[in-house]
XYZ file of C-alpha atoms in Angstrom:
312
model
C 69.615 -44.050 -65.912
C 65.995 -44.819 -63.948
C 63.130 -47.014 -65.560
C 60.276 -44.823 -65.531
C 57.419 -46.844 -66.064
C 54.060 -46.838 -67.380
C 51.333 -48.003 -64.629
C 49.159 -50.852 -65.863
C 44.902 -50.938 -64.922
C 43.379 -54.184 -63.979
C 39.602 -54.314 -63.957
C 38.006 -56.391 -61.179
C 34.293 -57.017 -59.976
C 35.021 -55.529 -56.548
C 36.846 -52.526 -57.669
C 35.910 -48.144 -57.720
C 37.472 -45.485 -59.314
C 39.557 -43.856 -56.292
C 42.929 -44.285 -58.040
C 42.132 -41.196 -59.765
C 42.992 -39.799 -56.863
C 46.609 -40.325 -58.353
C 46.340 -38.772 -61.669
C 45.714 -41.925 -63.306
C 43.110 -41.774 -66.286
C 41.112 -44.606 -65.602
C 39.476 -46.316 -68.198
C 36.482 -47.606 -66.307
C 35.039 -46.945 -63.062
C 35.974 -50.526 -61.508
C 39.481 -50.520 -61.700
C 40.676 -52.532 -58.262
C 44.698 -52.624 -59.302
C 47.204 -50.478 -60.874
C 50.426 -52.271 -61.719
C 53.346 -49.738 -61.104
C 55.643 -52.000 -61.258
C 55.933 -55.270 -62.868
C 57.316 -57.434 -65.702
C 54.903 -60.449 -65.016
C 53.385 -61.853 -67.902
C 49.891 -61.024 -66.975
C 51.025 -56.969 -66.846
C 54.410 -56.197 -68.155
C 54.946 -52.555 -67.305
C 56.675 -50.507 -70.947
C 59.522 -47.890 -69.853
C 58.962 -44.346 -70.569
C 62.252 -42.921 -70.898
C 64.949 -43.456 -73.207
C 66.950 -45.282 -73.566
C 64.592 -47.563 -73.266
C 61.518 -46.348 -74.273
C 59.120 -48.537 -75.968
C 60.615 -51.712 -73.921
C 59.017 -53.919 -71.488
C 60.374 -54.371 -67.409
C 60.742 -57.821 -68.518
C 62.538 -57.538 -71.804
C 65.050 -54.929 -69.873
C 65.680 -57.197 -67.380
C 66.487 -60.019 -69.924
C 68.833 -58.017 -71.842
C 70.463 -55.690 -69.615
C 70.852 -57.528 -66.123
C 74.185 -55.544 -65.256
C 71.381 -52.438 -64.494
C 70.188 -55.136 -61.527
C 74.141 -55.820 -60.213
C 73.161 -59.263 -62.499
C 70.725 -60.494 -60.238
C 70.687 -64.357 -60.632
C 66.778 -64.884 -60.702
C 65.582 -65.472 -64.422
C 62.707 -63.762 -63.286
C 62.889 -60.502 -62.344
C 61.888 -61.012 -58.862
C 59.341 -57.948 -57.354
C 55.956 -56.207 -57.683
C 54.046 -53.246 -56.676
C 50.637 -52.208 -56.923
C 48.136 -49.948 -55.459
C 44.600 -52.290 -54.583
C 41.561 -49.756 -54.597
C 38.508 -52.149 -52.626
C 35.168 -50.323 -53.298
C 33.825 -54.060 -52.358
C 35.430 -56.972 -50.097
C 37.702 -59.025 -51.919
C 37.878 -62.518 -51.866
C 39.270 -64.650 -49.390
C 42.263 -66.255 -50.690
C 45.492 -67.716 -49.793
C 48.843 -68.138 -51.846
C 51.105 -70.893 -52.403
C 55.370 -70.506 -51.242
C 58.220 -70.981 -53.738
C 57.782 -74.366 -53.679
C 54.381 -75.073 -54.254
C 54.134 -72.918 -56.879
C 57.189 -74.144 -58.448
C 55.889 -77.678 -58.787
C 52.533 -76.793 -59.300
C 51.870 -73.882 -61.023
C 54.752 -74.005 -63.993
C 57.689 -72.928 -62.134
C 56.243 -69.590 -60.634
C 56.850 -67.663 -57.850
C 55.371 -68.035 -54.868
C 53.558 -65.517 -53.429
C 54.527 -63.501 -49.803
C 53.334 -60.001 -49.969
C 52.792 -56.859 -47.280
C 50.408 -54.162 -47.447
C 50.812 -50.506 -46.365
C 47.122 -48.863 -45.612
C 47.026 -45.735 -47.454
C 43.430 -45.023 -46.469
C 40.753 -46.906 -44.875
C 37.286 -45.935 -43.942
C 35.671 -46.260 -40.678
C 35.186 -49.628 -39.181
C 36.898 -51.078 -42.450
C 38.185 -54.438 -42.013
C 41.056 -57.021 -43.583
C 40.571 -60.619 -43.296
C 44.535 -61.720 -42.090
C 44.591 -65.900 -40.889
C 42.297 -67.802 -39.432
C 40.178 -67.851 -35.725
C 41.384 -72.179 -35.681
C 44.120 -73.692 -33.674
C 44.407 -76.753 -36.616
C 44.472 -76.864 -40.104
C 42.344 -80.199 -39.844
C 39.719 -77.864 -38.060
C 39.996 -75.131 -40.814
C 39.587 -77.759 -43.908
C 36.316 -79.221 -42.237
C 34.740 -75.629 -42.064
C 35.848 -74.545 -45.305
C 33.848 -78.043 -46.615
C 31.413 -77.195 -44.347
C 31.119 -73.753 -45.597
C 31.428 -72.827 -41.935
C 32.897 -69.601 -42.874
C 31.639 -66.836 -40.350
C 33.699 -68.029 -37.344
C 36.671 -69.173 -39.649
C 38.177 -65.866 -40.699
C 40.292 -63.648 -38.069
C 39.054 -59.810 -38.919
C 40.855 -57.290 -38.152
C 40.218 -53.188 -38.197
C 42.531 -51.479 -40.171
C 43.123 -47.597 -40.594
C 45.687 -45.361 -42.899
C 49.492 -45.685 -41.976
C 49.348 -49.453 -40.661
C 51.847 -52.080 -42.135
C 50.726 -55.593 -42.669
C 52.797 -58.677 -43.995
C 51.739 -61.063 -45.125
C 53.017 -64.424 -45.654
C 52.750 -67.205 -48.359
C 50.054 -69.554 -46.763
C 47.919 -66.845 -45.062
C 44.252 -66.683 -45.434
C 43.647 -62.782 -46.183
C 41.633 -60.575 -47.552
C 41.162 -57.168 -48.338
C 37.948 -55.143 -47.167
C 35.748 -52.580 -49.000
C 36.556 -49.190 -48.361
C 40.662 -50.136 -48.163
C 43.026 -48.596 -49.942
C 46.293 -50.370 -50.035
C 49.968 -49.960 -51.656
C 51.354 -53.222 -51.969
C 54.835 -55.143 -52.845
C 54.972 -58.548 -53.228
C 56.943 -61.481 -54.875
C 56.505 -61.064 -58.723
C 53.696 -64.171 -58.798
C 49.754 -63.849 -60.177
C 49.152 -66.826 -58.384
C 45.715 -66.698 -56.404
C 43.267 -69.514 -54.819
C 40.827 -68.703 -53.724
C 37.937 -70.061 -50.730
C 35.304 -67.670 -50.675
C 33.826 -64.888 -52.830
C 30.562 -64.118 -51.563
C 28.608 -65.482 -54.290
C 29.308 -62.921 -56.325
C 27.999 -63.215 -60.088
C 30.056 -61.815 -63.201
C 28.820 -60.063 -65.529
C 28.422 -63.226 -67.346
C 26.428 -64.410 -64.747
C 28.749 -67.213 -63.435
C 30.422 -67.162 -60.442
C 34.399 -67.073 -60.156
C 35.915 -69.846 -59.581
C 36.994 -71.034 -56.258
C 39.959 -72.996 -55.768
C 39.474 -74.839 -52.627
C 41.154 -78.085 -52.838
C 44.914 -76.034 -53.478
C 44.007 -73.318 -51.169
C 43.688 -76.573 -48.601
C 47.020 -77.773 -49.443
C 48.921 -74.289 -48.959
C 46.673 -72.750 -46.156
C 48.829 -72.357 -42.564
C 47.324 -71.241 -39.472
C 49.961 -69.690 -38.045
C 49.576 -66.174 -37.335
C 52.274 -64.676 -35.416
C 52.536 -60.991 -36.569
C 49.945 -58.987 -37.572
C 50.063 -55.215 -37.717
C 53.717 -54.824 -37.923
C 55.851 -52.356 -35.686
C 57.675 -50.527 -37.528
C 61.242 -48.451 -36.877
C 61.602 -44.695 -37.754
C 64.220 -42.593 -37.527
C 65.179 -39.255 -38.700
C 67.690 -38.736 -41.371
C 68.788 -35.302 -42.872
C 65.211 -34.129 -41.179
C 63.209 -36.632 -43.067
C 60.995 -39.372 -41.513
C 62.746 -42.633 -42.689
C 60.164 -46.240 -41.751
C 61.588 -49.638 -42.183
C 58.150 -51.238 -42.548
C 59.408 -54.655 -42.868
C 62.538 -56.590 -43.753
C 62.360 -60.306 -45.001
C 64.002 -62.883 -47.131
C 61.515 -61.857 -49.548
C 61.822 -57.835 -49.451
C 62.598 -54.869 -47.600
C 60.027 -52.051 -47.547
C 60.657 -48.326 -46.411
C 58.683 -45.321 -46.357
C 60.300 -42.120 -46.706
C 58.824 -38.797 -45.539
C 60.855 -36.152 -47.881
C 60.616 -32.220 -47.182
C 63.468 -30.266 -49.008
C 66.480 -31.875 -49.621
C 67.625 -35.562 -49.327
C 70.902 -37.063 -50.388
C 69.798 -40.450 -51.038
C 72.345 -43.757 -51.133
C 70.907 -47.004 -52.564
C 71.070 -49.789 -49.924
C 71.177 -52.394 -52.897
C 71.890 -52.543 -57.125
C 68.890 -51.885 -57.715
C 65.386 -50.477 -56.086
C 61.513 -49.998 -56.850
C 60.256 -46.535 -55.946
C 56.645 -45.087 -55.654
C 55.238 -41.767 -55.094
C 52.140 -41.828 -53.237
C 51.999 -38.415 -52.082
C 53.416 -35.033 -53.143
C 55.725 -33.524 -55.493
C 59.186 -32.666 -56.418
C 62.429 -33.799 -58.056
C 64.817 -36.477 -57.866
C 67.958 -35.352 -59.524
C 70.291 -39.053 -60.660
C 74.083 -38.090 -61.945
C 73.031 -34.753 -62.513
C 69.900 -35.225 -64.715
C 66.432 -33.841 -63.196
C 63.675 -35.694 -63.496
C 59.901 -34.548 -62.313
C 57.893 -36.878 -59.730
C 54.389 -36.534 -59.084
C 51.715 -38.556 -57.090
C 51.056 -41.902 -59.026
C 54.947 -42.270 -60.471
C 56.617 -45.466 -60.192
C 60.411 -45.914 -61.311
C 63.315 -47.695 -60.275
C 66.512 -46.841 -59.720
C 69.390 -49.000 -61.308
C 72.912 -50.051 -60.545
C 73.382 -47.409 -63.120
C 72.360 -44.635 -60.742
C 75.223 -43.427 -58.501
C 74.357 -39.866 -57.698
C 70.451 -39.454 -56.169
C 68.939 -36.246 -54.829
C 65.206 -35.724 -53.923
C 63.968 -32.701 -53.752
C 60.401 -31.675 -52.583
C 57.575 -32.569 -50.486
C 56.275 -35.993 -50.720
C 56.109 -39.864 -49.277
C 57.723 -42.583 -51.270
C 57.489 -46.356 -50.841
C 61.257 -47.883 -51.500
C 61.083 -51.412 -52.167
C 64.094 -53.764 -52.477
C 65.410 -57.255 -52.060
């Protein structure tokens, strides 16, 4: 049986009100994250369908780890999201496994990739750094030498973009972006613009780990992907990591579909149709977000529509 779930909305300072654009009721117009996917503490997504309606990703996972081929992670290990920038967002940087694990309570690190659903013109990430040292890139960031630090780069709709733990990145207004990382809230953060809250404070910056974790490398940027057609659908391995693997599926009519592992996140970001599991129909529209368990033997899509498959 899949694990529908039920998205979760994060307000943020630089966010709009474009995810509607999914058939998600907003409830405000600065929502910069939806959640479709996560059992995190800070968002724990509830599943919609029986039989285990009512339940939280994370108590599921607890309870029931033969649906995940009894993963050995005590944390179940993935998240998805879909990032709507109506303003920049900070420039931040996240710690590995390692770091995180000593410093921030045993958590996750944080690697994470970025598919560019839309992007207005001339819109711009932040990805690395424009310094050959990490010496040179902690006196700037004291300095608050920051308009020759960060590398920009132009983005537009259908690019790929991974992005590693130790990164300097941002993400720039007017971006829309579907993203899968490892399941970790962990954020520090170098510069926000001196932007105000509500409150009137700033947010905090958190410079002295971001100069601990931050790496200059920057060997791949926007990603080449491989496509190939099966069953006359469009099948994208965006990426493929010790973190994650991340395809993108162009579906019209019929597609026999085999699980490459026990378990696997799926998203609908455009489209319509059905995905029939052991015989069972089940309706997807634009916005869904589901996996599909060890459980789940027999898959069928039907329709016209992209999906994001993520998996370990």
């Amino acid at each position: 049986m899949p694990l529908f779930l039920k998205p979760i909305f994060h307000e943020k300072i630089w966010g709009g009100s474009r995810l509607k654009e999914f058939g998600y009721d907003l409830p405000s117009d600065y929502i910069g994250e939806v959640w479709g996917i996560s059992a995190h503490p800070n968002g724990k997504c509830e599943i919609l369908n029986e039989p285990y309606r009512g339940q939280t990703l994370d108590q599921v996972w607890d309870e029931h780890r033969e649906l995940f081929g009894d993963f050995p992670s005590q944390e179940f290990p993935l998240m998805t999201k879909i990032v709507d920038a109506r303003e920049s967002l900070s420039v931040h940087v996240h710690p590995d496994d390692a770091y995180a694990y000593e410093n921030e309570n045993g958590q996750y690190g944080k690697s994470e990739c970025w598919y560019i659903i839309d992007a207005e013109e001339d819109a711009e990430i932040i990805y690395g750094l424009n310094t050959q040292s990490k010496e040179t890139a902690i006196d700037k960031i004291d300095e608050a030498d920051y308009d020759s630090l960060f590398n920009k780069v132009k983005v537009k709709a259908g690019e790929f973009y991974f992005i590693p733990a130790g990164t300097i990145h941002s993400i720039g207004a007017g971006v829309l972006v579907y993203e899968t990382m490892q399941s970790s809230d962990v954020t520090y953060r170098v510069f926000d613009y001196d932007r105000a809250q509500d409150s009137g404070d700033k947010r905090e910056l958190n410079q002295v780990k971001a100069k601990e974790v931050i790496e200059i490398a920057n060997e791949s940027i926007n990603i080449p992907t491989d496509t190939e057609i099966i069953e006359n659908h469009k099948r994208t391995q965006l990426v493929s990591n010790d973190f994650f693997t991340i395809v993108k599926w162009n579906i019209s009519g019929t597609l026999n579909y085999m699980k490459p592992r026990e378990f696997v996140l799926i998203s609908v970001l455009k489209g319509e149709g059905q995905v029939i599991i052991d015989g069972e129909v089940f309706d997807l529209v634009q916005g869904q977000n589901f996996i599909l368990t060890s459980d789940d033997l027999d898959t069928i899509f039907e329709g016209q529509y992209e999906l994001i498959v993520s998996y370990l």
